[in-house]
Amino acid sequence: MSVRFGGIVALDRVSFVVAAGHIVGFIGPNGAGKTTMFNCLSRLYAFSEGRIAFEGRSLLETPPHGIAALGIGRTFQNLALFRTMSVLDNVRVGSHPLGHTDFLSNALKLPWTGREEQALADIAWELIEFLDLADVAHRRVADLPFEFTARDVALMMAG
């Protein structure tokens, strides 16, 4: 894919393949196009030529708000965590794109919404256990050292 901003070429025929089940990161100097690439993958930017396919399907067929449901996520350098909430609750917030409840069902507290909330909590707990963070799961993010939150909570929210 290629991306141009006026006369500036941000990405010039970038191409890569990610194998199923792998997590990939981009490393490079400032101005290398990393953020532009992520903004294209998440459909925040349109690219001038090329295509992005995920599981054989063009991402252009998916609206930007549907990208997370495909399993594509990103984290940001500046974390926006809910500091007064626990580590577990921060991870649960990150799992909500997996849910299907709507505002009215939640407001009426229909039985199926509780079952879905429990399922999302189970997913969050699996991530906590996978990262060996059960000891701090119920602690407020604000009470943890920054090094912990930057490394571990971001990974969990990207889940």
Tab-separated table of C-alpha atoms in Angstrom:
chain	number	residue	atom	x	y	z
A	1	MET	CA	0.000	0.000	0.000
A	2	SER	CA	1.036	3.581	-0.499
A	3	VAL	CA	-0.021	6.721	1.358
A	4	ARG	CA	0.655	10.279	0.287
A	5	PHE	CA	-0.087	13.496	2.087
A	6	GLY	CA	0.114	16.043	-0.693
A	7	GLY	CA	3.700	15.782	-1.978
A	8	ILE	CA	4.900	13.777	1.054
A	9	VAL	CA	5.139	10.005	0.587
A	10	ALA	CA	4.414	8.441	3.985
A	11	LEU	CA	4.294	4.809	2.803
A	12	ASP	CA	5.707	3.660	-0.515
A	13	ARG	CA	4.437	0.253	-1.654
A	14	VAL	CA	4.641	-1.309	1.816
A	15	SER	CA	3.808	-4.989	1.816
A	16	PHE	CA	3.863	-7.673	4.506
A	17	VAL	CA	2.086	-10.858	5.548
A	18	VAL	CA	1.255	-11.858	9.124
A	19	ALA	CA	0.743	-15.547	9.829
A	20	ALA	CA	-2.447	-16.571	11.654
A	21	GLY	CA	-2.126	-16.455	15.429
A	22	HIS	CA	0.898	-14.153	15.467
A	23	ILE	CA	1.259	-10.774	17.149
A	24	VAL	CA	3.316	-8.255	15.196
A	25	GLY	CA	4.916	-4.968	16.132
A	26	PHE	CA	6.531	-2.320	13.942
A	27	ILE	CA	9.840	-0.852	15.024
A	28	GLY	CA	11.543	2.054	13.314
A	29	PRO	CA	12.717	5.630	13.662
A	30	ASN	CA	10.443	8.648	13.903
A	31	GLY	CA	8.944	9.420	10.519
A	32	ALA	CA	9.271	5.862	9.203
A	33	GLY	CA	5.498	5.496	8.735
A	34	LYS	CA	4.610	3.229	11.666
A	35	THR	CA	1.672	5.323	12.858
A	36	THR	CA	0.476	5.853	9.289
A	37	MET	CA	0.495	2.073	8.785
A	38	PHE	CA	-1.556	1.483	11.934
A	39	ASN	CA	-3.954	4.257	10.980
A	40	CYS	CA	-4.497	2.546	7.620
A	41	LEU	CA	-5.007	-0.864	9.244
A	42	SER	CA	-7.589	0.599	11.621
A	43	ARG	CA	-9.224	2.519	8.733
A	44	LEU	CA	-8.538	5.961	10.194
A	45	TYR	CA	-6.600	6.860	7.025
A	46	ALA	CA	-7.390	6.062	3.426
A	47	PHE	CA	-4.448	4.932	1.319
A	48	SER	CA	-3.795	6.166	-2.196
A	49	GLU	CA	-3.028	2.785	-3.763
A	50	GLY	CA	-2.927	-0.866	-2.812
A	51	ARG	CA	-5.126	-2.960	-0.579
A	52	ILE	CA	-5.320	-4.452	2.896
A	53	ALA	CA	-6.661	-7.966	3.224
A	54	PHE	CA	-7.449	-9.827	6.423
A	55	GLU	CA	-8.330	-13.516	6.254
A	56	GLY	CA	-8.682	-13.135	2.491
A	57	ARG	CA	-11.179	-10.273	2.703
A	58	SER	CA	-10.524	-6.626	1.890
A	59	LEU	CA	-10.628	-4.386	4.943
A	60	LEU	CA	-12.269	-1.763	2.739
A	61	GLU	CA	-15.425	-3.892	2.999
A	62	THR	CA	-15.421	-3.383	6.772
A	63	PRO	CA	-16.412	-0.029	8.268
A	64	PRO	CA	-13.856	1.507	10.651
A	65	HIS	CA	-16.059	0.707	13.667
A	66	GLY	CA	-16.050	-2.982	12.683
A	67	ILE	CA	-12.271	-3.476	12.618
A	68	ALA	CA	-11.987	-4.467	16.301
A	69	ALA	CA	-14.649	-7.157	15.850
A	70	LEU	CA	-12.368	-8.812	13.272
A	71	GLY	CA	-9.681	-9.189	15.931
A	72	ILE	CA	-7.510	-6.281	14.813
A	73	GLY	CA	-6.506	-3.969	17.633
A	74	ARG	CA	-3.849	-1.481	18.528
A	75	THR	CA	-2.387	0.206	21.539
A	76	PHE	CA	-1.097	3.738	21.832
A	77	GLN	CA	2.142	5.077	23.275
A	78	ASN	CA	0.191	7.266	25.674
A	79	LEU	CA	-2.012	4.919	27.639
A	80	ALA	CA	-5.508	6.051	28.461
A	81	LEU	CA	-6.272	3.797	31.399
A	82	PHE	CA	-9.057	4.270	33.911
A	83	ARG	CA	-6.790	4.967	36.859
A	84	THR	CA	-9.489	4.624	39.527
A	85	MET	CA	-10.582	1.225	38.212
A	86	SER	CA	-8.888	-2.098	38.888
A	87	VAL	CA	-6.603	-3.851	36.437
A	88	LEU	CA	-9.355	-6.424	35.890
A	89	ASP	CA	-11.964	-3.753	35.130
A	90	ASN	CA	-9.625	-2.045	32.653
A	91	VAL	CA	-9.209	-5.342	30.838
A	92	ARG	CA	-12.975	-5.909	30.905
A	93	VAL	CA	-13.496	-2.545	29.201
A	94	GLY	CA	-11.189	-3.734	26.434
A	95	SER	CA	-13.325	-6.852	25.913
A	96	HIS	CA	-16.566	-4.976	25.237
A	97	PRO	CA	-16.183	-4.972	21.429
A	98	LEU	CA	-16.675	-8.749	21.721
A	99	GLY	CA	-20.131	-8.225	23.237
A	100	HIS	CA	-23.486	-7.851	21.533
A	101	THR	CA	-25.663	-6.165	24.145
A	102	ASP	CA	-27.418	-2.914	23.385
A	103	PHE	CA	-28.281	0.113	25.495
A	104	LEU	CA	-31.935	-0.816	26.072
A	105	SER	CA	-31.174	-4.419	27.059
A	106	ASN	CA	-28.559	-3.221	29.527
A	107	ALA	CA	-30.866	-0.533	30.935
A	108	LEU	CA	-33.608	-3.125	31.495
A	109	LYS	CA	-31.084	-5.602	32.907
A	110	LEU	CA	-32.396	-8.396	30.725
A	111	PRO	CA	-31.109	-11.835	31.798
A	112	TRP	CA	-28.957	-12.393	28.732
A	113	THR	CA	-26.958	-9.214	29.388
A	114	GLY	CA	-25.762	-10.605	32.714
A	115	ARG	CA	-24.667	-13.828	31.034
A	116	GLU	CA	-22.746	-11.859	28.440
A	117	GLU	CA	-21.077	-9.696	31.099
A	118	GLN	CA	-19.977	-12.877	32.871
A	119	ALA	CA	-18.584	-14.295	29.631
A	120	LEU	CA	-16.603	-11.081	29.046
A	121	ALA	CA	-15.351	-11.173	32.644
A	122	ASP	CA	-14.198	-14.764	32.073
A	123	ILE	CA	-12.252	-13.681	28.974
A	124	ALA	CA	-10.648	-10.843	30.943
A	125	TRP	CA	-9.688	-13.214	33.734
A	126	GLU	CA	-8.117	-15.648	31.249
A	127	LEU	CA	-5.913	-12.788	29.999
A	128	ILE	CA	-4.985	-11.835	33.571
A	129	GLU	CA	-3.981	-15.425	34.335
A	130	PHE	CA	-2.122	-15.823	31.040
A	131	LEU	CA	0.033	-12.806	31.930
A	132	ASP	CA	0.452	-14.020	35.526
A	133	LEU	CA	-1.161	-10.885	36.982
A	134	ALA	CA	-3.735	-12.421	39.302
A	135	ASP	CA	-1.927	-10.920	42.307
A	136	VAL	CA	-2.701	-7.365	41.131
A	137	ALA	CA	-5.983	-7.944	39.276
A	138	HIS	CA	-8.100	-6.214	41.918
A	139	ARG	CA	-5.712	-3.318	42.563
A	140	ARG	CA	-6.452	0.140	41.209
A	141	VAL	CA	-4.289	1.089	38.252
A	142	ALA	CA	-3.361	4.333	40.050
A	143	ASP	CA	-1.784	2.280	42.851
A	144	LEU	CA	0.603	0.453	40.529
A	145	PRO	CA	4.020	1.641	39.313
A	146	PHE	CA	3.987	3.129	35.804
A	147	GLU	CA	6.290	0.425	34.464
A	148	PHE	CA	3.629	-2.165	35.291
A	149	THR	CA	0.760	-0.286	33.692
A	150	ALA	CA	2.648	0.621	30.542
A	151	ARG	CA	3.812	-2.912	29.856
A	152	ASP	CA	1.183	-5.265	31.167
A	153	VAL	CA	-2.160	-3.475	31.127
A	154	ALA	CA	-1.624	-2.276	27.551
A	155	LEU	CA	-0.973	-5.852	26.492
A	156	MET	CA	-4.135	-7.028	28.223
A	157	MET	CA	-6.317	-4.308	26.724
A	158	ALA	CA	-5.009	-5.207	23.278
A	159	GLY	CA	-5.935	-8.822	24.168
